[in-house]
Short mmCIF file of C-alpha atoms and ligand atoms in Angstrom, two decimals:
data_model
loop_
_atom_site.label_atom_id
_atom_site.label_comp_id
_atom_site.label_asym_id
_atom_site.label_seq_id
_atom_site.Cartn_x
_atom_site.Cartn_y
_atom_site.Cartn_z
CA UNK A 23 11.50 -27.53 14.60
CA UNK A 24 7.69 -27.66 14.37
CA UNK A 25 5.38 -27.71 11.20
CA UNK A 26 2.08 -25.78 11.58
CA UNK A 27 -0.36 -26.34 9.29
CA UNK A 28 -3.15 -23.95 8.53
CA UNK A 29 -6.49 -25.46 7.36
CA UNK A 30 -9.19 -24.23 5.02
CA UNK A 31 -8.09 -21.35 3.72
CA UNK A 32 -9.13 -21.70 0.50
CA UNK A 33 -13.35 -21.34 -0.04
CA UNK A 34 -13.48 -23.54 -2.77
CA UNK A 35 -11.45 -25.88 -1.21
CA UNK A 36 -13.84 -25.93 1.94
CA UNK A 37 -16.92 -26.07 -0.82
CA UNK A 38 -15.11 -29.44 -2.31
CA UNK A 39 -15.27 -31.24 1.46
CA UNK A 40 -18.52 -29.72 2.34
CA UNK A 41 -16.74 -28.15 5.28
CA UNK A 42 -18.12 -24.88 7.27
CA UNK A 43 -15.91 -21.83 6.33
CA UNK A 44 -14.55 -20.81 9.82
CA UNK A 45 -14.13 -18.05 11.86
CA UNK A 46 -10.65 -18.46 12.51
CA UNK A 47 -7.82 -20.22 10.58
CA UNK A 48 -7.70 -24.15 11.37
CA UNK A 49 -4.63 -25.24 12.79
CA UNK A 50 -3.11 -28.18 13.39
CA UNK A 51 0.90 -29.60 13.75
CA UNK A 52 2.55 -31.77 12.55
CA UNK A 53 5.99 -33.43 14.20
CA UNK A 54 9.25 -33.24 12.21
CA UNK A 55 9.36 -36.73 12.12
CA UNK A 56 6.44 -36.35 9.50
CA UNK A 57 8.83 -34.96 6.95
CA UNK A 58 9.30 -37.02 3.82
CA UNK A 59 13.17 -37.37 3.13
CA UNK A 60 14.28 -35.58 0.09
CA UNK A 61 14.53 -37.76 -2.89
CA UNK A 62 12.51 -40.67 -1.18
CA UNK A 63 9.05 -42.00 -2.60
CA UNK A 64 6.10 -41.69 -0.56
CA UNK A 65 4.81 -45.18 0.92
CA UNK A 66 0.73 -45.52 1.55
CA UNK A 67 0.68 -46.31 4.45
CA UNK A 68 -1.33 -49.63 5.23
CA UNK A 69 -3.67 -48.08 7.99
CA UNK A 70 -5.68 -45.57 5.19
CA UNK A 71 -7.31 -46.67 1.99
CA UNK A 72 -7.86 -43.02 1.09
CA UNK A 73 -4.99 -40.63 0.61
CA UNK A 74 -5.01 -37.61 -0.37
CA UNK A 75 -2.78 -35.30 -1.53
CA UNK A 76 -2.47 -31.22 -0.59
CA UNK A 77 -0.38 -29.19 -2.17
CA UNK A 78 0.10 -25.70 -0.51
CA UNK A 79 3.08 -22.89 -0.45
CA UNK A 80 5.42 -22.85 2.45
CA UNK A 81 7.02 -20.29 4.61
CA UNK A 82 10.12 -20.62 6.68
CA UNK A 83 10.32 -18.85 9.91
CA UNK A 84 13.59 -16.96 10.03
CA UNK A 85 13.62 -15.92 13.99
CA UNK A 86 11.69 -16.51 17.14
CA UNK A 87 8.63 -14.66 17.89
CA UNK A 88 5.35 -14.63 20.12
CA UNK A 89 2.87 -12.30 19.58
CA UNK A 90 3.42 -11.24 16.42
CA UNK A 91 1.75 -8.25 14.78
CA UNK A 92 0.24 -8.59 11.35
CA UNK A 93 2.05 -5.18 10.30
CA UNK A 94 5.40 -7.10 11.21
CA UNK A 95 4.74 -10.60 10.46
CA UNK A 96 6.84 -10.06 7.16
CA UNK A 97 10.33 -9.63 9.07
CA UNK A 98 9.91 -13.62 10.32
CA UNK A 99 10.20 -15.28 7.54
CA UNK A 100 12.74 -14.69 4.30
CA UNK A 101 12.00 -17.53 2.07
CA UNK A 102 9.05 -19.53 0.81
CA UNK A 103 8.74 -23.04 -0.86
CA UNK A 104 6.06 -25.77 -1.68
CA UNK A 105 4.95 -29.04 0.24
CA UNK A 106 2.20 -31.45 0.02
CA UNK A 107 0.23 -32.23 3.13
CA UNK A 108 -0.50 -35.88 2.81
CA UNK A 109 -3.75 -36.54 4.35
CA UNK A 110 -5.02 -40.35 5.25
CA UNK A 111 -8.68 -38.78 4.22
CA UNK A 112 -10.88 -41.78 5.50
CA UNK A 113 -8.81 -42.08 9.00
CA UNK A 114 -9.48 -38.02 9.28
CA UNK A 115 -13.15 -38.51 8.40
CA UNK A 116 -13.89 -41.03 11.87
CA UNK A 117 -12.21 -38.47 13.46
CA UNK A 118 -14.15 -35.87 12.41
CA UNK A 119 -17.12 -38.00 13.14
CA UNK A 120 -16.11 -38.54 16.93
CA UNK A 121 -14.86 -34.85 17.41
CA UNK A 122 -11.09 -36.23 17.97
CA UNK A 123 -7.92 -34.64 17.12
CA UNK A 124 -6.35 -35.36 13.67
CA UNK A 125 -2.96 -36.35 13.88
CA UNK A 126 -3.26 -40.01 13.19
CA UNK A 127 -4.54 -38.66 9.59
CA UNK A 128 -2.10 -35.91 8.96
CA UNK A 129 1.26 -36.32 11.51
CA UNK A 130 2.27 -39.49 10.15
CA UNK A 131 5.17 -40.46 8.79
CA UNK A 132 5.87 -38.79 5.60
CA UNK A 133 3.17 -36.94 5.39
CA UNK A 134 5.25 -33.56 5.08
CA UNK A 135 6.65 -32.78 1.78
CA UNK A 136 8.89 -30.35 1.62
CA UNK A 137 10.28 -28.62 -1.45
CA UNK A 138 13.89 -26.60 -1.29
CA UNK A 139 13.26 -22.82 -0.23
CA UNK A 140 13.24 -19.33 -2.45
CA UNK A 141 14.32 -16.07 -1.23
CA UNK A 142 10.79 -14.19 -1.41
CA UNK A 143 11.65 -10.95 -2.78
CA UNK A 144 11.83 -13.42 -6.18
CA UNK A 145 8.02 -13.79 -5.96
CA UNK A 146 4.79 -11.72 -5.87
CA UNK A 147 3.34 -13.28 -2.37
CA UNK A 148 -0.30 -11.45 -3.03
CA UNK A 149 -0.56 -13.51 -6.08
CA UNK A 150 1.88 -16.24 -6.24
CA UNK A 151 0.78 -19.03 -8.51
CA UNK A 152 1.49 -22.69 -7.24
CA UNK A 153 0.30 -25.91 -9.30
CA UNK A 154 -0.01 -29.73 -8.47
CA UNK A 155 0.70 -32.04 -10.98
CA UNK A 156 -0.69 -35.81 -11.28
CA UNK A 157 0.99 -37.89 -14.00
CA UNK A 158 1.75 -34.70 -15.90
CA UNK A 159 -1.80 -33.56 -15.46
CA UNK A 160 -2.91 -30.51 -13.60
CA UNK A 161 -4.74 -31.58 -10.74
CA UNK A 162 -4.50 -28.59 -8.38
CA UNK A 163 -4.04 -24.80 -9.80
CA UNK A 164 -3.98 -22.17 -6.98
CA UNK A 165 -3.27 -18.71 -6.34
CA UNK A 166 -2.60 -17.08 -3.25
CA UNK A 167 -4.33 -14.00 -3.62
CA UNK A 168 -7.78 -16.48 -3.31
CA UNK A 169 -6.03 -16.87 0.47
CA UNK A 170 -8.70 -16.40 2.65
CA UNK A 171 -5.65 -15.19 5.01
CA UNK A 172 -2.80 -14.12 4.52
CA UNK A 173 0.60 -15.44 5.20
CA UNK A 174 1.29 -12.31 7.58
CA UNK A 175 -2.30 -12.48 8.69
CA UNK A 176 -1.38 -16.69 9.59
CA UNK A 177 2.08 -15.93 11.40
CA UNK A 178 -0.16 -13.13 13.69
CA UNK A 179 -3.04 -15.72 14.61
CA UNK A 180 -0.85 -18.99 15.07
CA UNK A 181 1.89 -16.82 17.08
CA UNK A 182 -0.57 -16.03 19.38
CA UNK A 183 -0.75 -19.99 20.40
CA UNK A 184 2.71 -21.00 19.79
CA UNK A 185 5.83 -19.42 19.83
CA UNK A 186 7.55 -19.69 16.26
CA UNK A 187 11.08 -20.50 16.02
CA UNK A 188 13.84 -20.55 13.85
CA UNK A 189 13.14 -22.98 10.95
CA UNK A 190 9.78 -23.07 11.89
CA UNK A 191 7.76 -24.18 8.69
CA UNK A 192 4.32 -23.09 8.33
CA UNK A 193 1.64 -24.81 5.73
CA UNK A 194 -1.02 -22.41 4.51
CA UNK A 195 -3.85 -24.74 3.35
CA UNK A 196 -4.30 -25.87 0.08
CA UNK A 197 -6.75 -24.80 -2.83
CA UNK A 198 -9.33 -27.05 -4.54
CA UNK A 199 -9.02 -30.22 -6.59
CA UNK A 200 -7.46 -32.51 -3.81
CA UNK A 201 -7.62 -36.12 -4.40
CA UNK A 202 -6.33 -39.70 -3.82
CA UNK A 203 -2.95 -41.13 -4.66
CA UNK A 204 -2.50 -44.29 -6.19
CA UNK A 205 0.74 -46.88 -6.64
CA UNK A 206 3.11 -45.81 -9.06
CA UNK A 207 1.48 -42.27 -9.10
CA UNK A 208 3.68 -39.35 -9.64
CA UNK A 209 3.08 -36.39 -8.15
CA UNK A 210 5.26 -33.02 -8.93
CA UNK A 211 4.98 -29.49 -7.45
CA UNK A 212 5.54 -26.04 -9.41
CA UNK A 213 6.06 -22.41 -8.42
CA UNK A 214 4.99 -20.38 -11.32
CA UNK A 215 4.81 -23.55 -13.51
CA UNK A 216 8.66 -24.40 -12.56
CA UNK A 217 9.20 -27.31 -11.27
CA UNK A 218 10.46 -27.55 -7.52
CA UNK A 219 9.97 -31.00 -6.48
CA UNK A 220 8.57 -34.51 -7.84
CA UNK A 221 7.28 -37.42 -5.96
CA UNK A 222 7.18 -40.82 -6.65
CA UNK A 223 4.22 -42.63 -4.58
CA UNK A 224 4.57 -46.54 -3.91
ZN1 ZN B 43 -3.59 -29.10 4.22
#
């Protein structure tokens, strides 16, 4: 399986990094080796002094497809769930800087988290309501309907690069208030304020 990742597609999250909004989505993989086993803290790694955490809803491809049409893009995927896309921040600024790919800053080794999956007929998708929490403190509060596109806009543009198979997981960018992880931090995810997974970060 493959994990695309979609990147700013939130404005206020591209206002926070003083980013350009873009034309297109931003997209970028990680390899399934990134995924953080379940029930396992995350480890900083020792080759970033800045990480940051992204929390953004997820969507599990159900079947292959290539090409996909917006208008159908909703019959490839059944279920949805919630990850954070770990992000060495300082590692993905030099490569920024030097116009070079990103993966040393967001492929790594757990740098996927991955909550358990929901069937999606349980959930509004225009405005589904996903929320980060720091030591029981809000730190991120999104909404998808402040998407600048859309899930079944996101499986259209990125099947037109890659072909999307079965269990297939796609990220679709995160909304304002990232920030860094500490030691001993604690980081959990909610759908609709319930709790779907909790991270301990060592
Ligand atoms: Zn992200």
């Amino acid at each position: 399986m493959k994990i695309i990742c979609i990147g700013r597609n939130y404005a206020k999250h591209i206002e926070e990094l003083a980013n350009e909004k873009p034309e297109n989505p931003v997209v970028f993989l990680k390899p399934d080796s990134a995924i953080l086993a379940k029930r396992m803290p995350f480890f900083i790694p020792p080759f970033s002094d800045d990480i940051h955490y992204e929390v953004e809803v997820l969507v599990k491809i159900n079947k292959v497809g290539k090409h996909i049409a917006t208008k159908f893009a909703h019959k490839y995927y059944d279920e949805i769930g919630l990850g954070i896309d770990f992000t060495a921040r300082d590692v993905q600024a030099q490569c920024k800087a030097k116009g070079l790919p990103w993966e040393k800053a967001k492929a790594f080794d757990g740098s996927a988290v991955i909550s358990e999956f929901y069937p999606k007929e349980n959930y509004n998708l225009e405005a589904l309501s996903f929320q980060l929490l720091k030591n029981d403190a809000v730190v991120q509060d999104g909404n998808t309907n402040a998407m600048l596109w859309k899930i079944d806009e996101l499986i259209s543009y990125v099947s037109q690069y890659f072909t999307l198979k079965k269990g297939d997981i796609i990220f679709t960018g995160t909304p304002a208030g990232v920030g860094k992880v500490l030691e001993n931090d604690v980081l959990v995810g909610a759908i609709e304020n319930k709790e779907v997974f909790r991270i301990k970060v060592k």
